[in-house]
mmCIF file of C-alpha atoms and ligand atoms in Angstrom:
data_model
loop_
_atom_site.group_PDB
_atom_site.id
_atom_site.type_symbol
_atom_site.label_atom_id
_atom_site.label_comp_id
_atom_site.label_asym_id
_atom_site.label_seq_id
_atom_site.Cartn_x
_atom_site.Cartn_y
_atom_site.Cartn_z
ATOM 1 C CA UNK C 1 18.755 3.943 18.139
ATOM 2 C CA UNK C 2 15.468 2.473 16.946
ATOM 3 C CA UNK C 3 16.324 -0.129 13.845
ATOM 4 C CA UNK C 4 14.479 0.580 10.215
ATOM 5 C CA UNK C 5 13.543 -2.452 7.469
ATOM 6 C CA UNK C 6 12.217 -0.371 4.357
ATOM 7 C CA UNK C 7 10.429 -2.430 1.808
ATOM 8 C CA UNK C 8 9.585 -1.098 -1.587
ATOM 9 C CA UNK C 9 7.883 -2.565 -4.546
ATOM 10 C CA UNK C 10 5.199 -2.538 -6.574
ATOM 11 C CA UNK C 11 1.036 -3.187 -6.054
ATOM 12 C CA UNK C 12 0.331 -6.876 -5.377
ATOM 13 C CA UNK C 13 3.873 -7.984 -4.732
ATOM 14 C CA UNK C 14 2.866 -9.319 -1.105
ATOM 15 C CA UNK C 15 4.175 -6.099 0.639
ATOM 16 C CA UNK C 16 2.113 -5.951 3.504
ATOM 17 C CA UNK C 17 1.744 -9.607 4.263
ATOM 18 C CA UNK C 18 5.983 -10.219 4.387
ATOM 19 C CA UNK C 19 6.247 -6.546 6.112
ATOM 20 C CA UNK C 20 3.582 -8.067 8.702
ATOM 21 C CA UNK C 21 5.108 -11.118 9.419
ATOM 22 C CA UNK C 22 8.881 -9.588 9.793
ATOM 23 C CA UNK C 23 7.766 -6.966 12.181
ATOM 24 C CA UNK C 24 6.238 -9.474 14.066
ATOM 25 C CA UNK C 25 9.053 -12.019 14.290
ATOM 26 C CA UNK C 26 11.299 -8.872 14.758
ATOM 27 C CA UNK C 27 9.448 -7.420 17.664
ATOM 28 C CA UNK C 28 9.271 -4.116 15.194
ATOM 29 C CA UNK C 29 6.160 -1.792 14.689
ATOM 30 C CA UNK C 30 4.723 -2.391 10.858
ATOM 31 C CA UNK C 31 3.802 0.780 9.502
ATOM 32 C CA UNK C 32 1.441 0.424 6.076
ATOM 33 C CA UNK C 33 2.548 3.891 3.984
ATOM 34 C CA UNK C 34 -0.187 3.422 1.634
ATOM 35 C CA UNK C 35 -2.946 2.700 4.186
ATOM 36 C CA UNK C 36 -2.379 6.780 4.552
ATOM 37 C CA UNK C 37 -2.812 7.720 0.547
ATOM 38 C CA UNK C 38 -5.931 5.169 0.292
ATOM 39 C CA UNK C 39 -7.072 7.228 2.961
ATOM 40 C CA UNK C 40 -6.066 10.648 1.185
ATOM 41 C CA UNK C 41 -8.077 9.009 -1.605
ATOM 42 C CA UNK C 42 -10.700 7.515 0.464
ATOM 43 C CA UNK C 43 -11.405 11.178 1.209
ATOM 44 C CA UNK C 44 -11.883 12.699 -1.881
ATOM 45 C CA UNK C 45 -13.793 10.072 -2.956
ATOM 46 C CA UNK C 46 -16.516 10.566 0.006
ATOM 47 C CA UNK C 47 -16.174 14.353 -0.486
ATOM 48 C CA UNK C 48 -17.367 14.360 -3.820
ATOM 49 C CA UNK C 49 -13.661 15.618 -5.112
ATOM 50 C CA UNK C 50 -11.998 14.954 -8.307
ATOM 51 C CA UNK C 51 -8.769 12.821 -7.230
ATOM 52 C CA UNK C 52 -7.385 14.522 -11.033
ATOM 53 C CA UNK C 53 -7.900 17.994 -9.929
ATOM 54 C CA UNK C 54 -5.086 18.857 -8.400
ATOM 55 C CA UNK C 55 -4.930 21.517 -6.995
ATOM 56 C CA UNK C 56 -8.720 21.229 -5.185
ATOM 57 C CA UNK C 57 -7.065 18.039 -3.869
ATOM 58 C CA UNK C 58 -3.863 20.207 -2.729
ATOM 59 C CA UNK C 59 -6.383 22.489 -1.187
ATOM 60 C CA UNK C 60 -7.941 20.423 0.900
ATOM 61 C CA UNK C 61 -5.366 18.530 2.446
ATOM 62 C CA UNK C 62 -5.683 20.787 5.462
ATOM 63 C CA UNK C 63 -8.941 19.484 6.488
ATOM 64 C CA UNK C 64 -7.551 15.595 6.574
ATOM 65 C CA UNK C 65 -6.298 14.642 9.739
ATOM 66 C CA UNK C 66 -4.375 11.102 9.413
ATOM 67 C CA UNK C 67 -3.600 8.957 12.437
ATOM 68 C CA UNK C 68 -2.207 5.577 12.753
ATOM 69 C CA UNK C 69 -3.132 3.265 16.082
ATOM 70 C CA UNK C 70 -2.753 -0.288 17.005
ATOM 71 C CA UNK C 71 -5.419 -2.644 17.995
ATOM 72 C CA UNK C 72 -4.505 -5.861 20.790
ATOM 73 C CA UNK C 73 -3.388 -8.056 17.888
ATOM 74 C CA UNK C 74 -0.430 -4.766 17.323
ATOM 75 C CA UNK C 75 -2.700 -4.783 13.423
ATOM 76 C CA UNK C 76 -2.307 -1.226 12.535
ATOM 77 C CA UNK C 77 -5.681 0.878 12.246
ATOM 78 C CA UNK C 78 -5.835 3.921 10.354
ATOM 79 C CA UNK C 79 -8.271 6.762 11.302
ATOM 80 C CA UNK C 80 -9.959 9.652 9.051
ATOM 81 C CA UNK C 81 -10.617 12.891 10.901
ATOM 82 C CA UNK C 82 -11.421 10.563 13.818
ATOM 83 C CA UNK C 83 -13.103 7.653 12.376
ATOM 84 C CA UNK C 84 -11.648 4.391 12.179
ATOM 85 C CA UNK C 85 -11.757 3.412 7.967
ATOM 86 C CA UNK C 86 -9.046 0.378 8.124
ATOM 87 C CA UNK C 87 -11.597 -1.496 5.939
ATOM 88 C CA UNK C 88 -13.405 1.283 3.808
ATOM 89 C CA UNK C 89 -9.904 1.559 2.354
ATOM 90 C CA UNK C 90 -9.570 -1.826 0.901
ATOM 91 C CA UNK C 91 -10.959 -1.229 -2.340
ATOM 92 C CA UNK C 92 -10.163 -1.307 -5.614
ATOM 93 C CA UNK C 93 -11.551 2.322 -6.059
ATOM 94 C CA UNK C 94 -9.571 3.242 -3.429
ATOM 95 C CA UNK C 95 -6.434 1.913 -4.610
ATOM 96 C CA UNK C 96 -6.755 3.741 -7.778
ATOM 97 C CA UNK C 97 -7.391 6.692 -6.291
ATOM 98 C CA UNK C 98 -4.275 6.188 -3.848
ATOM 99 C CA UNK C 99 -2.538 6.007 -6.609
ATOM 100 C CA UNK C 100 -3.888 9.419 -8.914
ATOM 101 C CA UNK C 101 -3.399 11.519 -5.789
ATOM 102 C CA UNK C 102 -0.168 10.311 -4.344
ATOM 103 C CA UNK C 103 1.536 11.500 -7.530
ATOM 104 C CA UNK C 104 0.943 15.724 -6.119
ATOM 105 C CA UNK C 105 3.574 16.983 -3.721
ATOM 106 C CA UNK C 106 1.784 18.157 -1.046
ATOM 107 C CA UNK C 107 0.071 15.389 -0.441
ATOM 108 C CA UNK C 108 3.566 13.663 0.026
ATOM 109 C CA UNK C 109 5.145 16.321 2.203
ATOM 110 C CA UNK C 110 2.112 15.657 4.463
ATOM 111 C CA UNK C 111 2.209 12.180 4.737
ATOM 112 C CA UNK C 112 5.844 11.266 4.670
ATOM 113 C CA UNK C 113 6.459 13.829 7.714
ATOM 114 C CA UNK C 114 4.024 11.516 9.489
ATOM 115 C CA UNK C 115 5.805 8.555 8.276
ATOM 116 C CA UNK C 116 9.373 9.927 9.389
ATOM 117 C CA UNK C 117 7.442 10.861 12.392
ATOM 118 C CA UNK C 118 6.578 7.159 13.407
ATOM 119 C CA UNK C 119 9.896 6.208 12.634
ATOM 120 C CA UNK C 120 12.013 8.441 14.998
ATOM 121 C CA UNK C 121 10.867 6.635 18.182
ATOM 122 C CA UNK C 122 10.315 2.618 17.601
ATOM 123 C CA UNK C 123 11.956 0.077 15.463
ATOM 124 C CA UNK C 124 10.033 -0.257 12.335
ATOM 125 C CA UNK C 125 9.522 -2.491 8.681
ATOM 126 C CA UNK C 126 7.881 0.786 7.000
ATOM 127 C CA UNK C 127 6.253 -0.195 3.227
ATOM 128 C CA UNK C 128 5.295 1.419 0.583
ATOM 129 C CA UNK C 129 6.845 2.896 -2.873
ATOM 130 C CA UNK C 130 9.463 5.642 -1.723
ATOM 131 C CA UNK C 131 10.435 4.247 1.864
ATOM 132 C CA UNK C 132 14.334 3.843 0.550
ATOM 133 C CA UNK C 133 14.505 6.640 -1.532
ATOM 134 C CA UNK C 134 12.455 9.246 0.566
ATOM 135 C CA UNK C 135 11.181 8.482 3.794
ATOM 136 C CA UNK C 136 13.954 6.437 5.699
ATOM 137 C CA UNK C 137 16.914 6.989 3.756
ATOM 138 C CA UNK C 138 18.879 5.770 6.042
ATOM 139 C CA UNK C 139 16.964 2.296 6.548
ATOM 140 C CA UNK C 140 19.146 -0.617 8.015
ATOM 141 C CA UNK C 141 17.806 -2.803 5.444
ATOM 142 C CA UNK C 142 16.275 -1.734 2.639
ATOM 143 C CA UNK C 143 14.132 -4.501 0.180
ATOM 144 C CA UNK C 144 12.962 -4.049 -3.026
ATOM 145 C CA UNK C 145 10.476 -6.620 -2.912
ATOM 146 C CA UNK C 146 8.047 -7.540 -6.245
ATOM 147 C CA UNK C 147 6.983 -10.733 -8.589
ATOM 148 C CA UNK C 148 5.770 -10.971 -12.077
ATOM 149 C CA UNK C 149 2.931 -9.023 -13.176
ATOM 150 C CA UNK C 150 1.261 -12.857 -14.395
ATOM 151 C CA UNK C 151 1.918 -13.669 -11.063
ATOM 152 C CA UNK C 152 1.065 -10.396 -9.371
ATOM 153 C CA UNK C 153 -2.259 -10.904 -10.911
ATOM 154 C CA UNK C 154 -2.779 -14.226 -10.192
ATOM 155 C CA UNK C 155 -2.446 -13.636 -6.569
ATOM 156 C CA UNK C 156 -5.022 -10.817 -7.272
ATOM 157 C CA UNK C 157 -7.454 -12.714 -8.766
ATOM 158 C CA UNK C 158 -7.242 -15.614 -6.132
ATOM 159 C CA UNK C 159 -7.891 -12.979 -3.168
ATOM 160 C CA UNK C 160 -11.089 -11.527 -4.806
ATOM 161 C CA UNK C 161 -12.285 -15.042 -5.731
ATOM 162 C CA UNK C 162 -11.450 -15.779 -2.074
ATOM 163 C CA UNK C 163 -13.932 -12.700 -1.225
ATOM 164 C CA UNK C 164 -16.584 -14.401 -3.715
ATOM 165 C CA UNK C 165 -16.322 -12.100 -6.266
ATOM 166 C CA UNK C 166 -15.647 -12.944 -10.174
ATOM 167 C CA UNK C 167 -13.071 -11.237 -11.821
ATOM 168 C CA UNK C 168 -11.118 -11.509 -15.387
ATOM 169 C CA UNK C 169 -7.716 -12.311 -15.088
ATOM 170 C CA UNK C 170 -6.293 -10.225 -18.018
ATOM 171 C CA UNK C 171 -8.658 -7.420 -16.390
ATOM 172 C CA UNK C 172 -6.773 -7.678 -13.340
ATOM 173 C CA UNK C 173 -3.327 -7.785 -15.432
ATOM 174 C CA UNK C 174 -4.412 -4.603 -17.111
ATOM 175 C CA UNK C 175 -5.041 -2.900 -14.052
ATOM 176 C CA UNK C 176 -1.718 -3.815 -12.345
ATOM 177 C CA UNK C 177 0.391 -2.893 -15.631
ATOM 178 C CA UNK C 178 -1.405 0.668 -15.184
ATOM 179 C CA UNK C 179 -0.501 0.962 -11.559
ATOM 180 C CA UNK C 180 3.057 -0.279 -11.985
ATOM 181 C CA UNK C 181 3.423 2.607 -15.049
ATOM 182 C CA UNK C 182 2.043 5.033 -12.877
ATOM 183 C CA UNK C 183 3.500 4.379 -9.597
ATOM 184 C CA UNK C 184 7.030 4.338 -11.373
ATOM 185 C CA UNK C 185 6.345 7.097 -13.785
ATOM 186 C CA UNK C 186 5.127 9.937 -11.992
ATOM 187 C CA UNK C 187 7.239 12.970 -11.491
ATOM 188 C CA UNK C 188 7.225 13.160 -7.165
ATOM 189 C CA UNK C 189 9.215 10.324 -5.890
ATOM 190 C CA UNK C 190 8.488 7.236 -8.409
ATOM 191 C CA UNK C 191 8.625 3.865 -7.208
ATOM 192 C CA UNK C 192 12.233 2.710 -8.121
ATOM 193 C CA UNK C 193 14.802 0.228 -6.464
ATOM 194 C CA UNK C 194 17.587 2.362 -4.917
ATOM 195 C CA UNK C 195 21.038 0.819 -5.429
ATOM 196 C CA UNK C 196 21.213 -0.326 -1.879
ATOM 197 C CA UNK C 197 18.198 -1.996 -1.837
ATOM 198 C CA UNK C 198 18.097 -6.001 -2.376
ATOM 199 C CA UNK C 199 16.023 -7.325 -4.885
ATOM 200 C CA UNK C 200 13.709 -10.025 -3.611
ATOM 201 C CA UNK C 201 12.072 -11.708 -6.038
ATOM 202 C CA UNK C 202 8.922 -13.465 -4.800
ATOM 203 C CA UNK C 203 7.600 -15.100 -8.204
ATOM 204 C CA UNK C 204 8.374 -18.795 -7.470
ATOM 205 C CA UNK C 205 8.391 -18.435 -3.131
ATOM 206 C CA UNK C 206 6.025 -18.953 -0.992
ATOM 207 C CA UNK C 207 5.329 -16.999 1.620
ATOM 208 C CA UNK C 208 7.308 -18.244 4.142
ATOM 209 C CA UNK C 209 10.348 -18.544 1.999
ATOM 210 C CA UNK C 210 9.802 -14.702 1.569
ATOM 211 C CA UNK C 211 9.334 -13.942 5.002
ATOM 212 C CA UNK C 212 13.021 -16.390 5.575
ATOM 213 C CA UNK C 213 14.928 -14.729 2.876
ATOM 214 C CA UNK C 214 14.463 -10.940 4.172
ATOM 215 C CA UNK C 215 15.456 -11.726 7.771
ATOM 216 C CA UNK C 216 18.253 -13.488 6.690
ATOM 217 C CA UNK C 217 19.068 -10.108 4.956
ATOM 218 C CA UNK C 218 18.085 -8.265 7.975
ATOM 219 C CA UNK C 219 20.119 -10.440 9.905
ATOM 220 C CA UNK C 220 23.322 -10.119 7.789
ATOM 221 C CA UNK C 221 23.354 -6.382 7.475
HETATM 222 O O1 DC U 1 0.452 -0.206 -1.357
HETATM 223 P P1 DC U 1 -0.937 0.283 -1.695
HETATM 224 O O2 DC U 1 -1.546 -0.456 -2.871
HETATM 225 O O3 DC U 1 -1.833 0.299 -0.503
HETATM 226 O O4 DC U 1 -0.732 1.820 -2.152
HETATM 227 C C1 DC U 1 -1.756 2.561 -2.783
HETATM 228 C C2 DC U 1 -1.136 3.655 -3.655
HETATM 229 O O5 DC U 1 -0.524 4.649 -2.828
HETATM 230 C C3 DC U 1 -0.039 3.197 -4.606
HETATM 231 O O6 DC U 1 -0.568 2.814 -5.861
HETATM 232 C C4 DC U 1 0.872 4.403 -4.726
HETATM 233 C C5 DC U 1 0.664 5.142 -3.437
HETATM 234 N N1 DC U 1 1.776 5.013 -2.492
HETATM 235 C C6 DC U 1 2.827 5.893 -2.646
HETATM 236 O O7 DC U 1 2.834 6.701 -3.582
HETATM 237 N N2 DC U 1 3.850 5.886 -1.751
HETATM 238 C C7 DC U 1 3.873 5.023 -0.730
HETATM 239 N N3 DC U 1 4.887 5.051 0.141
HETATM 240 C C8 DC U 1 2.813 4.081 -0.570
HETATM 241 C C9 DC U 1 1.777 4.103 -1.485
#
């Protein structure tokens, strides 16, 4: 029976990085659930779509065709109708736009039958905002993983000085707090820790502490 890690928590709480490094340690495949909304976003946004009308958004889902593939280093690539846009998704725009249309239904029945998909075959540490709740249930170990928002956007504001671009720190606060509200607010699967899930609190750890602390959960389980 392939094993499942689900980790859940909100934008900028180091996610991908910890779900990265645990899948590799673990031998596991790391599947990046919001690589596949940025893309659903990425589309509209390149389609000349409005990611708040809904139901154009819900209409089109039928042309999208989503795949995830691996590249030598096992870093997962996701590809639009064909193309490969693993970096055209890492954008601010993006992310907000992730995050308008993931809130529709469709769009989730879509992509979380992918996700479930993936998941049947291989051992996995899945991420995202509804892997506990929705997509793996069943998860062996399930980690609600998140940090301050001060902290959150700290972080945030590091990587994009890091990139060379200038950014306002109570800017990037502002934009988090927005996400967060509307991540766990929305009305199709909200971002929320399920009672089985343990709370990792990354605040004051580095990253390797992080990494240590959820396979010594996985390990325990
Ligand atoms: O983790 P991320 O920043 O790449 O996700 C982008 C947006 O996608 C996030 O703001 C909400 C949405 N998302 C979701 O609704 N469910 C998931 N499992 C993953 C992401």
């Amino acid at each position: 029976m392939p094993y499942s890690i689900a980790i859940d928590g909100p934008a900028g709480a180091g996610k991908s990085t910890i779900a990265k490094a645990v899948s590799k340690e673990l031998g596991y495949v790391y599947i990046d659930t919001g690589a596949m909304y940025r893309t659903v976003g990425l589309y509209c946004l390149l389609n000349g779509i409005s990611i708040t009308d809904e139901d154009t958004v819900v209409d089109r889902i039928k042309d999208i065709d989503i795949s995830i593939a691996y590249d030598d280093e096992g870093v997962q690539q996701v590809f639009l109708n064909g193309e490969n846009v693993s970096t055209k998704i890492r954008t601010q725009e993006v992310g907000e736009a992730a995050s308008t249309v993931s809130q529709y239904q469709p769009v989730r029945d879509k992509l979380v039958s992918l996700q479930q998909k993936l998941a049947s075959t291989t051992s996995v540490v899945m991420d995202g905002r509804d892997i506990g709740s929705k997509v793996l249930p069943n998860a062996d170990t399930k980690i609600y993983l998140t940090a301050s928002v001060k902290e959150r956007a700290r972080r945030r504001a590091n990587e994009l000085r890091e990139k060379g671009e200038t950014c306002d720190i109570e800017e990037v606060e502002k934009e988090i707090e927005e996400r967060d509200y509307r991540d766990m607010h929305r009305e199709n699967s909200p971002l929320v820790q399920v009672p089985d899930a343990v709370l990792v609190d990354s605040s004051n750890l580095t990253i390797d502490e992080t990494i240590d602390k959820i396979l010594d959960i996985a390990m325990h389980r």
